[in-house]
PDB file of C-alpha atoms in Angstrom:
ATOM      1  CA  MET A   1       3.256  25.375   6.662  1.00 69.00           C
ATOM      2  CA  GLY A   2       0.564  24.253   9.083  1.00 69.00           C
ATOM      3  CA  THR A   3       1.123  21.267  11.346  1.00 82.00           C
ATOM      4  CA  THR A   4      -2.079  19.323  10.614  1.00 94.00           C
ATOM      5  CA  TYR A   5      -4.109  19.123   7.436  1.00 96.00           C
ATOM      6  CA  GLN A   6      -7.297  21.111   8.000  1.00 95.00           C
ATOM      7  CA  GLY A   7      -9.408  19.518   5.318  1.00 96.00           C
ATOM      8  CA  GLY A   8     -10.794  20.965   2.144  1.00 97.00           C
ATOM      9  CA  VAL A   9     -13.859  22.479   0.585  1.00 98.00           C
ATOM     10  CA  PRO A  10     -16.511  21.051  -1.778  1.00 98.00           C
ATOM     11  CA  LEU A  11     -14.761  20.310  -5.069  1.00 98.00           C
ATOM     12  CA  ALA A  12     -17.130  17.905  -6.825  1.00 98.00           C
ATOM     13  CA  GLU A  13     -20.757  16.878  -6.738  1.00 98.00           C
ATOM     14  CA  VAL A  14     -22.483  13.556  -7.346  1.00 98.00           C
ATOM     15  CA  VAL A  15     -25.538  14.098  -9.548  1.00 98.00           C
ATOM     16  CA  ARG A  16     -28.023  11.262 -10.108  1.00 98.00           C
ATOM     17  CA  SER A  17     -31.125  11.772 -12.215  1.00 98.00           C
ATOM     18  CA  GLY A  18     -30.679  15.528 -11.910  1.00 97.00           C
ATOM     19  CA  PHE A  19     -30.531  15.336  -8.106  1.00 98.00           C
ATOM     20  CA  VAL A  20     -27.351  16.184  -6.162  1.00 98.00           C
ATOM     21  CA  GLU A  21     -26.959  13.204  -3.831  1.00 97.00           C
ATOM     22  CA  GLY A  22     -23.514  13.922  -2.495  1.00 97.00           C
ATOM     23  CA  LEU A  23     -20.386  16.070  -2.385  1.00 98.00           C
ATOM     24  CA  HIS A  24     -16.670  15.357  -2.338  1.00 98.00           C
ATOM     25  CA  ARG A  25     -14.476  17.781  -0.410  1.00 98.00           C
ATOM     26  CA  GLY A  26     -10.786  18.305  -0.869  1.00 98.00           C
ATOM     27  CA  SER A  27      -7.934  20.680  -1.542  1.00 98.00           C
ATOM     28  CA  VAL A  28      -6.159  21.623  -4.758  1.00 98.00           C
ATOM     29  CA  ALA A  29      -3.097  23.742  -5.595  1.00 98.00           C
ATOM     30  CA  VAL A  30      -2.461  25.169  -9.065  1.00 98.00           C
ATOM     31  CA  LEU A  31       0.916  26.676  -9.958  1.00 98.00           C
ATOM     32  CA  ASP A  32       1.774  28.627 -13.087  1.00 98.00           C
ATOM     33  CA  ALA A  33       4.808  27.891 -15.252  1.00 98.00           C
ATOM     34  CA  ALA A  34       7.032  30.005 -12.982  1.00 97.00           C
ATOM     35  CA  GLY A  35       5.912  28.128  -9.865  1.00 98.00           C
ATOM     36  CA  ALA A  36       3.714  30.903  -8.482  1.00 97.00           C
ATOM     37  CA  VAL A  37       0.329  29.982  -6.975  1.00 96.00           C
ATOM     38  CA  LEU A  38      -2.277  30.664  -9.650  1.00 97.00           C
ATOM     39  CA  ALA A  39      -5.294  29.229  -7.841  1.00 97.00           C
ATOM     40  CA  GLY A  40      -6.132  27.061  -4.897  1.00 97.00           C
ATOM     41  CA  ALA A  41      -8.890  25.718  -2.708  1.00 98.00           C
ATOM     42  CA  GLY A  42      -8.906  24.179   0.725  1.00 98.00           C
ATOM     43  CA  ASP A  43      -5.726  23.637   2.718  1.00 98.00           C
ATOM     44  CA  VAL A  44      -2.779  23.608   0.330  1.00 98.00           C
ATOM     45  CA  HIS A  45      -0.090  24.530   2.881  1.00 97.00           C
ATOM     46  CA  SER A  46      -0.386  21.894   5.599  1.00 98.00           C
ATOM     47  CA  PRO A  47       1.377  18.540   5.143  1.00 98.00           C
ATOM     48  CA  ILE A  48      -0.315  15.524   3.628  1.00 98.00           C
ATOM     49  CA  PHE A  49       1.021  12.128   2.612  1.00 98.00           C
ATOM     50  CA  PRO A  50       1.334  12.232  -1.193  1.00 98.00           C
ATOM     51  CA  ARG A  51       1.480   8.439  -1.254  1.00 98.00           C
ATOM     52  CA  SER A  52       2.517   7.153  -4.698  1.00 98.00           C
ATOM     53  CA  ALA A  53       2.489  10.641  -6.254  1.00 98.00           C
ATOM     54  CA  SER A  54       5.994  10.966  -4.757  1.00 98.00           C
ATOM     55  CA  LYS A  55       7.406   8.048  -6.763  1.00 98.00           C
ATOM     56  CA  PRO A  56       8.754  10.117  -9.684  1.00 98.00           C
ATOM     57  CA  ILE A  57      10.712  12.284  -7.258  1.00 98.00           C
ATOM     58  CA  GLN A  58      12.011   9.229  -5.430  1.00 98.00           C
ATOM     59  CA  ALA A  59      13.130   7.849  -8.804  1.00 98.00           C
ATOM     60  CA  VAL A  60      15.200  11.014  -9.278  1.00 98.00           C
ATOM     61  CA  GLY A  61      16.868  10.338  -5.942  1.00 98.00           C
ATOM     62  CA  MET A  62      17.678   6.787  -6.990  1.00 98.00           C
ATOM     63  CA  LEU A  63      19.347   7.938 -10.205  1.00 98.00           C
ATOM     64  CA  ARG A  64      21.384  10.494  -8.276  1.00 98.00           C
ATOM     65  CA  ALA A  65      22.484   7.779  -5.849  1.00 98.00           C
ATOM     66  CA  GLY A  66      23.871   5.660  -8.667  1.00 98.00           C
ATOM     67  CA  LEU A  67      20.977   3.663 -10.131  1.00 98.00           C
ATOM     68  CA  ARG A  68      21.705   2.727 -13.726  1.00 96.00           C
ATOM     69  CA  LEU A  69      19.135   1.000 -15.895  1.00 97.00           C
ATOM     70  CA  ALA A  70      19.519  -0.509 -19.334  1.00 93.00           C
ATOM     71  CA  GLU A  71      16.340   1.015 -20.753  1.00 96.00           C
ATOM     72  CA  PRO A  72      14.193   4.090 -20.072  1.00 97.00           C
ATOM     73  CA  ALA A  73      11.222   1.734 -19.812  1.00 98.00           C
ATOM     74  CA  ASP A  74      12.738   0.343 -16.612  1.00 98.00           C
ATOM     75  CA  LEU A  75      12.937   3.853 -15.191  1.00 98.00           C
ATOM     76  CA  ALA A  76       9.248   4.416 -15.940  1.00 98.00           C
ATOM     77  CA  LEU A  77       8.511   1.233 -13.990  1.00 98.00           C
ATOM     78  CA  VAL A  78      10.564   2.459 -11.010  1.00 98.00           C
ATOM     79  CA  ALA A  79       8.314   5.563 -10.923  1.00 98.00           C
ATOM     80  CA  ALA A  80       5.154   3.507 -11.382  1.00 97.00           C
ATOM     81  CA  SER A  81       2.108   2.267  -9.563  1.00 97.00           C
ATOM     82  CA  HIS A  82       1.674  -0.438 -12.160  1.00 96.00           C
ATOM     83  CA  ALA A  83      -1.422  -2.564 -12.598  1.00 94.00           C
ATOM     84  CA  GLY A  84       0.331  -5.886 -12.100  1.00 94.00           C
ATOM     85  CA  GLU A  85      -0.219  -6.896 -15.703  1.00 94.00           C
ATOM     86  CA  GLN A  86       2.111  -9.488 -17.186  1.00 93.00           C
ATOM     87  CA  VAL A  87       4.238  -6.861 -18.935  1.00 95.00           C
ATOM     88  CA  HIS A  88       4.863  -5.208 -15.580  1.00 97.00           C
ATOM     89  CA  VAL A  89       5.605  -8.446 -13.759  1.00 96.00           C
ATOM     90  CA  ASP A  90       7.977  -9.638 -16.481  1.00 96.00           C
ATOM     91  CA  ARG A  91       9.966  -6.418 -16.403  1.00 97.00           C
ATOM     92  CA  VAL A  92      10.258  -6.326 -12.608  1.00 98.00           C
ATOM     93  CA  THR A  93      11.330  -9.967 -12.642  1.00 98.00           C
ATOM     94  CA  ALA A  94      13.972  -9.202 -15.267  1.00 98.00           C
ATOM     95  CA  LEU A  95      15.346  -6.309 -13.194  1.00 98.00           C
ATOM     96  CA  LEU A  96      15.704  -8.539 -10.152  1.00 98.00           C
ATOM     97  CA  ARG A  97      17.186 -11.440 -12.099  1.00 97.00           C
ATOM     98  CA  GLY A  98      19.712  -9.158 -13.782  1.00 97.00           C
ATOM     99  CA  ALA A  99      20.921  -8.055 -10.358  1.00 97.00           C
ATOM    100  CA  GLY A 100      21.045 -11.574  -8.991  1.00 97.00           C
ATOM    101  CA  LEU A 101      18.121 -10.974  -6.647  1.00 98.00           C
ATOM    102  CA  ALA A 102      15.163 -13.198  -5.844  1.00 97.00           C
ATOM    103  CA  GLU A 103      11.583 -11.974  -5.600  1.00 97.00           C
ATOM    104  CA  SER A 104      11.846 -12.516  -1.850  1.00 97.00           C
ATOM    105  CA  ALA A 105      14.285  -9.562  -1.688  1.00 98.00           C
ATOM    106  CA  LEU A 106      11.320  -7.229  -2.287  1.00 98.00           C
ATOM    107  CA  HIS A 107       9.853  -5.845   0.919  1.00 98.00           C
ATOM    108  CA  CYS A 108       6.497  -4.960  -0.668  1.00 98.00           C
ATOM    109  CA  PRO A 109       3.724  -7.432   0.280  1.00 97.00           C
ATOM    110  CA  PRO A 110       2.339 -10.042  -2.122  1.00 97.00           C
ATOM    111  CA  ASP A 111      -0.709  -8.886  -4.061  1.00 95.00           C
ATOM    112  CA  LEU A 112      -2.891  -9.620  -7.051  1.00 94.00           C
ATOM    113  CA  PRO A 113      -3.028  -7.364 -10.128  1.00 91.00           C
ATOM    114  CA  MET A 114      -5.033  -4.170  -9.690  1.00 88.00           C
ATOM    115  CA  GLY A 115      -6.956  -4.516 -12.956  1.00 80.00           C
ATOM    116  CA  GLY A 116      -9.928  -6.861 -13.062  1.00 81.00           C
ATOM    117  CA  ALA A 117      -8.977  -8.629 -16.306  1.00 84.00           C
ATOM    118  CA  ALA A 118      -5.379  -9.234 -15.207  1.00 87.00           C
ATOM    119  CA  ARG A 119      -6.523 -10.418 -11.802  1.00 89.00           C
ATOM    120  CA  GLU A 120      -9.012 -12.852 -13.287  1.00 92.00           C
ATOM    121  CA  ALA A 121      -6.352 -14.196 -15.677  1.00 89.00           C
ATOM    122  CA  VAL A 122      -4.026 -14.954 -12.752  1.00 90.00           C
ATOM    123  CA  LEU A 123      -6.745 -16.679 -10.760  1.00 92.00           C
ATOM    124  CA  ARG A 124      -8.001 -18.684 -13.748  1.00 91.00           C
ATOM    125  CA  ALA A 125      -4.445 -19.942 -14.292  1.00 91.00           C
ATOM    126  CA  GLY A 126      -4.295 -21.097 -10.673  1.00 93.00           C
ATOM    127  CA  GLY A 127      -1.990 -18.284  -9.607  1.00 91.00           C
ATOM    128  CA  GLY A 128      -2.185 -16.056  -6.579  1.00 93.00           C
ATOM    129  CA  PRO A 129      -0.645 -12.992  -4.960  1.00 94.00           C
ATOM    130  CA  SER A 130       3.053 -12.302  -5.511  1.00 96.00           C
ATOM    131  CA  ARG A 131       5.424  -9.503  -4.624  1.00 97.00           C
ATOM    132  CA  THR A 132       6.162  -8.719  -8.268  1.00 97.00           C
ATOM    133  CA  ARG A 133       2.440  -8.213  -8.943  1.00 96.00           C
ATOM    134  CA  MET A 134       2.182  -5.637  -6.164  1.00 97.00           C
ATOM    135  CA  ASN A 135       1.787  -2.178  -7.741  1.00 97.00           C
ATOM    136  CA  CYS A 136       4.889  -0.780  -5.991  1.00 98.00           C
ATOM    137  CA  SER A 137       7.241  -3.600  -6.994  1.00 98.00           C
ATOM    138  CA  GLY A 138       8.933  -1.444  -9.621  1.00 98.00           C
ATOM    139  CA  LYS A 139       9.853   1.140  -6.999  1.00 98.00           C
ATOM    140  CA  HIS A 140      11.103  -1.530  -4.622  1.00 98.00           C
ATOM    141  CA  ALA A 141      13.176  -3.162  -7.353  1.00 98.00           C
ATOM    142  CA  GLY A 142      14.690   0.240  -8.125  1.00 98.00           C
ATOM    143  CA  MET A 143      15.502   0.752  -4.456  1.00 98.00           C
ATOM    144  CA  LEU A 144      17.272  -2.603  -4.260  1.00 98.00           C
ATOM    145  CA  LEU A 145      19.290  -1.911  -7.418  1.00 98.00           C
ATOM    146  CA  THR A 146      20.212   1.538  -6.094  1.00 98.00           C
ATOM    147  CA  CYS A 147      21.568  -0.018  -2.898  1.00 98.00           C
ATOM    148  CA  LEU A 148      23.716  -2.395  -4.936  1.00 98.00           C
ATOM    149  CA  ALA A 149      25.008   0.462  -7.103  1.00 98.00           C
ATOM    150  CA  ALA A 150      25.820   2.657  -4.099  1.00 98.00           C
ATOM    151  CA  GLY A 151      27.377  -0.087  -2.010  1.00 98.00           C
ATOM    152  CA  TRP A 152      24.664   0.090   0.633  1.00 98.00           C
ATOM    153  CA  PRO A 153      23.204  -3.000   2.339  1.00 98.00           C
ATOM    154  CA  THR A 154      19.951  -4.280   0.860  1.00 98.00           C
ATOM    155  CA  ASP A 155      18.834  -5.516   4.265  1.00 97.00           C
ATOM    156  CA  GLY A 156      16.385  -3.025   5.712  1.00 98.00           C
ATOM    157  CA  TYR A 157      16.451  -0.828   2.592  1.00 98.00           C
ATOM    158  CA  TRP A 158      12.904   0.280   3.442  1.00 98.00           C
ATOM    159  CA  ARG A 159      13.707   1.631   6.883  1.00 98.00           C
ATOM    160  CA  PRO A 160      13.705   5.457   7.231  1.00 98.00           C
ATOM    161  CA  GLU A 161      17.200   5.474   8.747  1.00 98.00           C
ATOM    162  CA  HIS A 162      18.728   3.520   5.821  1.00 98.00           C
ATOM    163  CA  PRO A 163      21.144   5.618   3.674  1.00 98.00           C
ATOM    164  CA  LEU A 164      18.909   5.080   0.651  1.00 98.00           C
ATOM    165  CA  GLN A 165      15.838   6.504   2.359  1.00 98.00           C
ATOM    166  CA  GLN A 166      17.833   9.431   3.732  1.00 98.00           C
ATOM    167  CA  ARG A 167      18.974  10.251   0.185  1.00 98.00           C
ATOM    168  CA  LEU A 168      15.417  10.002  -1.145  1.00 98.00           C
ATOM    169  CA  ARG A 169      14.158  12.266   1.637  1.00 98.00           C
ATOM    170  CA  ASP A 170      16.785  14.864   0.688  1.00 98.00           C
ATOM    171  CA  THR A 171      15.589  14.748  -2.929  1.00 98.00           C
ATOM    172  CA  VAL A 172      11.921  15.128  -1.994  1.00 98.00           C
ATOM    173  CA  GLU A 173      12.719  18.111   0.207  1.00 98.00           C
ATOM    174  CA  GLU A 174      14.809  19.707  -2.549  1.00 98.00           C
ATOM    175  CA  PHE A 175      12.143  19.318  -5.217  1.00 98.00           C
ATOM    176  CA  ALA A 176       9.241  20.309  -2.956  1.00 98.00           C
ATOM    177  CA  GLY A 177      11.134  23.303  -1.589  1.00 98.00           C
ATOM    178  CA  GLU A 178      10.108  22.503   1.972  1.00 98.00           C
ATOM    179  CA  PRO A 179      11.093  20.139   4.794  1.00 98.00           C
ATOM    180  CA  VAL A 180       9.378  16.823   5.261  1.00 98.00           C
ATOM    181  CA  ALA A 181       6.894  17.279   8.108  1.00 97.00           C
ATOM    182  CA  ALA A 182       6.388  13.619   9.041  1.00 97.00           C
ATOM    183  CA  VAL A 183       7.436  10.131   8.002  1.00 98.00           C
ATOM    184  CA  GLY A 184       4.969   7.275   7.820  1.00 98.00           C
ATOM    185  CA  VAL A 185       4.757   3.756   6.424  1.00 98.00           C
ATOM    186  CA  ASP A 186       3.169   3.538   2.988  1.00 98.00           C
ATOM    187  CA  GLY A 187       0.945   0.663   1.915  1.00 97.00           C
ATOM    188  CA  CYS A 188       3.944  -1.058   0.313  1.00 98.00           C
ATOM    189  CA  GLY A 189       6.015  -0.854   3.501  1.00 98.00           C
ATOM    190  CA  ALA A 190       8.386   1.884   2.311  1.00 98.00           C
ATOM    191  CA  PRO A 191       8.519   5.331   3.935  1.00 98.00           C
ATOM    192  CA  VAL A 192       5.973   7.970   2.883  1.00 98.00           C
ATOM    193  CA  LEU A 193       7.000  11.583   3.403  1.00 98.00           C
ATOM    194  CA  ALA A 194       4.573  14.360   4.334  1.00 98.00           C
ATOM    195  CA  ILE A 195       4.712  17.582   2.334  1.00 98.00           C
ATOM    196  CA  SER A 196       2.061  20.129   1.368  1.00 98.00           C
ATOM    197  CA  LEU A 197       0.026  20.069  -1.845  1.00 98.00           C
ATOM    198  CA  THR A 198       1.861  23.211  -2.881  1.00 98.00           C
ATOM    199  CA  GLY A 199       5.136  21.359  -2.298  1.00 98.00           C
ATOM    200  CA  LEU A 200       3.908  18.365  -4.281  1.00 98.00           C
ATOM    201  CA  ALA A 201       2.905  20.571  -7.218  1.00 98.00           C
ATOM    202  CA  THR A 202       6.261  22.365  -6.999  1.00 98.00           C
ATOM    203  CA  ALA A 203       8.113  19.044  -7.076  1.00 98.00           C
ATOM    204  CA  HIS A 204       6.309  17.910 -10.205  1.00 98.00           C
ATOM    205  CA  LEU A 205       6.829  21.233 -11.909  1.00 98.00           C
ATOM    206  CA  ARG A 206      10.558  21.020 -11.202  1.00 98.00           C
ATOM    207  CA  LEU A 207      10.533  17.480 -12.549  1.00 98.00           C
ATOM    208  CA  VAL A 208       9.081  18.425 -15.945  1.00 98.00           C
ATOM    209  CA  SER A 209      11.222  21.577 -16.119  1.00 97.00           C
ATOM    210  CA  ALA A 210      14.498  19.810 -15.349  1.00 98.00           C
ATOM    211  CA  ALA A 211      17.434  20.452 -17.652  1.00 98.00           C
ATOM    212  CA  ALA A 212      18.354  17.958 -20.340  1.00 97.00           C
ATOM    213  CA  GLY A 213      20.853  15.426 -19.030  1.00 97.00           C
ATOM    214  CA  SER A 214      19.630  15.678 -15.452  1.00 98.00           C
ATOM    215  CA  ALA A 215      18.032  12.908 -13.444  1.00 98.00           C
ATOM    216  CA  GLY A 216      14.730  14.791 -13.345  1.00 98.00           C
ATOM    217  CA  HIS A 217      14.665  15.122 -17.129  1.00 98.00           C
ATOM    218  CA  ALA A 218      15.372  11.399 -17.470  1.00 98.00           C
ATOM    219  CA  VAL A 219      12.470  10.420 -15.197  1.00 98.00           C
ATOM    220  CA  ALA A 220       9.988  12.754 -16.907  1.00 98.00           C
ATOM    221  CA  ALA A 221      11.055  11.559 -20.361  1.00 98.00           C
ATOM    222  CA  ALA A 222      10.736   7.902 -19.367  1.00 98.00           C
ATOM    223  CA  MET A 223       7.248   8.407 -17.940  1.00 98.00           C
ATOM    224  CA  ARG A 224       6.076  10.214 -21.078  1.00 98.00           C
ATOM    225  CA  ALA A 225       7.578   7.567 -23.364  1.00 98.00           C
ATOM    226  CA  TYR A 226       6.150   4.609 -21.431  1.00 98.00           C
ATOM    227  CA  PRO A 227       2.872   5.689 -19.797  1.00 98.00           C
ATOM    228  CA  ASP A 228       1.533   2.120 -19.918  1.00 97.00           C
ATOM    229  CA  LEU A 229       4.295   1.073 -17.534  1.00 98.00           C
ATOM    230  CA  VAL A 230       3.528   3.935 -15.118  1.00 98.00           C
ATOM    231  CA  GLY A 231      -0.030   2.695 -14.668  1.00 97.00           C
ATOM    232  CA  GLY A 232      -1.575   0.237 -17.075  1.00 95.00           C
ATOM    233  CA  THR A 233      -4.896  -0.593 -18.659  1.00 94.00           C
ATOM    234  CA  GLY A 234      -7.508   1.924 -17.543  1.00 93.00           C
ATOM    235  CA  ALA A 235      -5.132   3.912 -15.312  1.00 96.00           C
ATOM    236  CA  VAL A 236      -6.018   7.585 -15.395  1.00 97.00           C
ATOM    237  CA  ASP A 237      -2.428   8.858 -15.171  1.00 97.00           C
ATOM    238  CA  THR A 238      -1.541   6.612 -18.111  1.00 98.00           C
ATOM    239  CA  GLY A 239      -4.475   7.994 -20.099  1.00 98.00           C
ATOM    240  CA  LEU A 240      -3.665  11.611 -19.287  1.00 98.00           C
ATOM    241  CA  MET A 241      -0.020  11.267 -20.345  1.00 98.00           C
ATOM    242  CA  ARG A 242      -1.105   9.591 -23.583  1.00 98.00           C
ATOM    243  CA  GLY A 243      -3.531  12.382 -24.449  1.00 98.00           C
ATOM    244  CA  LEU A 244      -1.977  15.607 -23.116  1.00 98.00           C
ATOM    245  CA  PRO A 245       1.320  16.474 -24.833  1.00 96.00           C
ATOM    246  CA  GLY A 246       4.203  17.020 -22.425  1.00 97.00           C
ATOM    247  CA  ALA A 247       2.247  16.002 -19.347  1.00 98.00           C
ATOM    248  CA  VAL A 248       3.656  13.946 -16.500  1.00 98.00           C
ATOM    249  CA  ALA A 249       1.002  12.652 -14.107  1.00 98.00           C
ATOM    250  CA  LYS A 250       0.990  10.380 -11.095  1.00 98.00           C
ATOM    251  CA  ILE A 251      -1.839   9.214  -8.886  1.00 98.00           C
ATOM    252  CA  GLY A 252      -1.584   8.254  -5.232  1.00 98.00           C
ATOM    253  CA  ALA A 253      -3.809   6.529  -2.719  1.00 97.00           C
ATOM    254  CA  GLU A 254      -6.303   8.478  -0.588  1.00 97.00           C
ATOM    255  CA  GLY A 255      -7.508  10.648  -3.460  1.00 97.00           C
ATOM    256  CA  ILE A 256      -4.143  12.105  -4.491  1.00 98.00           C
ATOM    257  CA  VAL A 257      -3.076  13.117  -7.995  1.00 98.00           C
ATOM    258  CA  ALA A 258      -0.356  15.416  -9.306  1.00 98.00           C
ATOM    259  CA  ALA A 259       0.298  16.542 -12.867  1.00 98.00           C
ATOM    260  CA  ALA A 260       2.596  19.017 -14.582  1.00 98.00           C
ATOM    261  CA  VAL A 261       3.160  20.320 -18.108  1.00 98.00           C
ATOM    262  CA  PRO A 262       6.330  22.261 -18.972  1.00 97.00           C
ATOM    263  CA  GLY A 263       5.620  25.858 -19.903  1.00 97.00           C
ATOM    264  CA  ALA A 264       2.113  25.658 -18.430  1.00 98.00           C
ATOM    265  CA  GLY A 265       2.267  24.762 -14.743  1.00 98.00           C
ATOM    266  CA  ALA A 266       1.394  22.063 -12.247  1.00 98.00           C
ATOM    267  CA  VAL A 267      -1.486  20.793 -10.120  1.00 98.00           C
ATOM    268  CA  ALA A 268      -1.664  18.691  -6.971  1.00 98.00           C
ATOM    269  CA  LEU A 269      -4.886  17.738  -5.216  1.00 98.00           C
ATOM    270  CA  LYS A 270      -6.312  15.570  -2.478  1.00 98.00           C
ATOM    271  CA  ILE A 271      -9.878  14.319  -2.100  1.00 98.00           C
ATOM    272  CA  ASP A 272     -10.542  14.240   1.625  1.00 98.00           C
ATOM    273  CA  ASP A 273     -12.564  11.000   1.742  1.00 97.00           C
ATOM    274  CA  GLY A 274      -9.950   9.210  -0.368  1.00 97.00           C
ATOM    275  CA  ALA A 275     -12.368   8.572  -3.225  1.00 96.00           C
ATOM    276  CA  GLU A 276     -10.978   8.037  -6.704  1.00 96.00           C
ATOM    277  CA  ARG A 277     -13.964   9.081  -8.802  1.00 96.00           C
ATOM    278  CA  PRO A 278     -13.827  12.884  -8.238  1.00 98.00           C
ATOM    279  CA  ARG A 279     -10.053  13.051  -8.726  1.00 97.00           C
ATOM    280  CA  MET A 280      -9.959  13.454 -12.498  1.00 98.00           C
ATOM    281  CA  PRO A 281     -12.915  15.854 -12.880  1.00 98.00           C
ATOM    282  CA  VAL A 282     -11.266  18.185 -10.357  1.00 98.00           C
ATOM    283  CA  LEU A 283      -7.853  17.759 -12.013  1.00 98.00           C
ATOM    284  CA  VAL A 284      -9.370  18.621 -15.390  1.00 98.00           C
ATOM    285  CA  SER A 285     -10.879  21.786 -13.947  1.00 98.00           C
ATOM    286  CA  ALA A 286      -7.486  22.751 -12.530  1.00 98.00           C
ATOM    287  CA  LEU A 287      -5.591  21.992 -15.743  1.00 98.00           C
ATOM    288  CA  ARG A 288      -8.021  24.133 -17.739  1.00 98.00           C
ATOM    289  CA  ARG A 289      -7.165  27.039 -15.446  1.00 97.00           C
ATOM    290  CA  LEU A 290      -3.643  26.702 -16.884  1.00 98.00           C
ATOM    291  CA  GLY A 291      -5.048  27.206 -20.388  1.00 97.00           C
ATOM    292  CA  LEU A 292      -4.629  23.547 -21.325  1.00 97.00           C
ATOM    293  CA  ASP A 293      -7.030  21.791 -23.633  1.00 95.00           C
ATOM    294  CA  ALA A 294      -7.128  18.389 -25.311  1.00 97.00           C
ATOM    295  CA  PRO A 295      -9.824  15.792 -26.028  1.00 97.00           C
ATOM    296  CA  VAL A 296      -8.549  13.683 -23.138  1.00 98.00           C
ATOM    297  CA  LEU A 297      -9.609  16.428 -20.706  1.00 98.00           C
ATOM    298  CA  SER A 298     -13.186  16.223 -21.918  1.00 97.00           C
ATOM    299  CA  ARG A 299     -13.061  12.456 -21.469  1.00 96.00           C
ATOM    300  CA  TYR A 300     -12.030  12.802 -17.820  1.00 98.00           C
ATOM    301  CA  ALA A 301     -14.194  15.843 -16.962  1.00 98.00           C
ATOM    302  CA  ARG A 302     -17.148  13.696 -15.859  1.00 97.00           C
ATOM    303  CA  VAL A 303     -17.352  10.231 -14.326  1.00 97.00           C
ATOM    304  CA  PRO A 304     -20.628   8.547 -15.355  1.00 97.00           C
ATOM    305  CA  LEU A 305     -23.042   7.154 -12.786  1.00 97.00           C
ATOM    306  CA  LEU A 306     -25.137   4.152 -13.809  1.00 97.00           C
ATOM    307  CA  GLY A 307     -28.695   3.181 -12.971  1.00 97.00           C
ATOM    308  CA  GLY A 308     -29.983  -0.104 -14.296  1.00 97.00           C
ATOM    309  CA  GLY A 309     -26.816  -0.384 -16.369  1.00 96.00           C
ATOM    310  CA  VAL A 310     -27.308   2.910 -18.225  1.00 97.00           C
ATOM    311  CA  PRO A 311     -25.871   6.395 -17.501  1.00 97.00           C
ATOM    312  CA  VAL A 312     -28.177   8.432 -15.267  1.00 98.00           C
ATOM    313  CA  GLY A 313     -25.798  11.029 -13.884  1.00 98.00           C
ATOM    314  CA  ALA A 314     -22.197  11.925 -13.245  1.00 98.00           C
ATOM    315  CA  VAL A 315     -19.563  13.026 -10.769  1.00 98.00           C
ATOM    316  CA  ARG A 316     -18.414  16.471 -11.877  1.00 98.00           C
ATOM    317  CA  ALA A 317     -16.254  19.266 -10.556  1.00 98.00           C
ATOM    318  CA  THR A 318     -17.879  22.244  -8.911  1.00 97.00           C
ATOM    319  CA  TRP A 319     -14.625  24.155  -8.419  1.00 92.00           C
TER     320      TRP A 319
END
């Protein structure tokens, strides 16, 4: 593993009116069903911050540490970057209330819903940012409940030296098959752990291949059963899991996405400029290298560009 991410190669182009007006660079790792590298581009061995794409693996660590939830839907929410829609807020609130915790126990910052319609509904009703509306509140609620189950203090649960975070780091390293290269502070205030794109793809492949009855199997099953709780309206990981049988997918900030399908393989990629729009076209190209096909892949293969309110081009993969 390298010590510093070296950057990627051109993976997607921005075509407007038949003219290529820009490129998106990045790196992508594709593993086959056995975990061997099938294809790759850019720097797939140096560490990057996977951001929220690590949440499913962190959820495994929480279950192993003693987290018990009444419904699989709650587990999907713990692994989520939810859109802050009312269904998400209500479920996070119920988790906290059931444990005797107030919203103020969450360390994640107050925020508005991610989706435009949900955000407008909150503002029209005279509401504002709240911790439960923040997209990582499900993860933070799961962390708090894990501390209660394990007998750990909830104070400072987000600090890297806390027993909870040490346990989650161990789980990430186990699933990725490599040591964490650096620890940072994620946007929600919790630790973010640096691993390579190959390690991230390996972790997701191990998640979807986990044996029945294991914590990994439980997380993957919950995400597949409740994709709307993992993301929400318009979320691309939600859409992919709805349309591609067996898939588990999770996006992360700064152009990150990881996806895996049991018996097929796994993909992890990073867009260097952090843009969201080339993520899915490149992911589709990578998934097709695994022999996967479904109508949802065609839907995500191109991101339309508008001119005067009508489509005049697209962002499309070149790799």
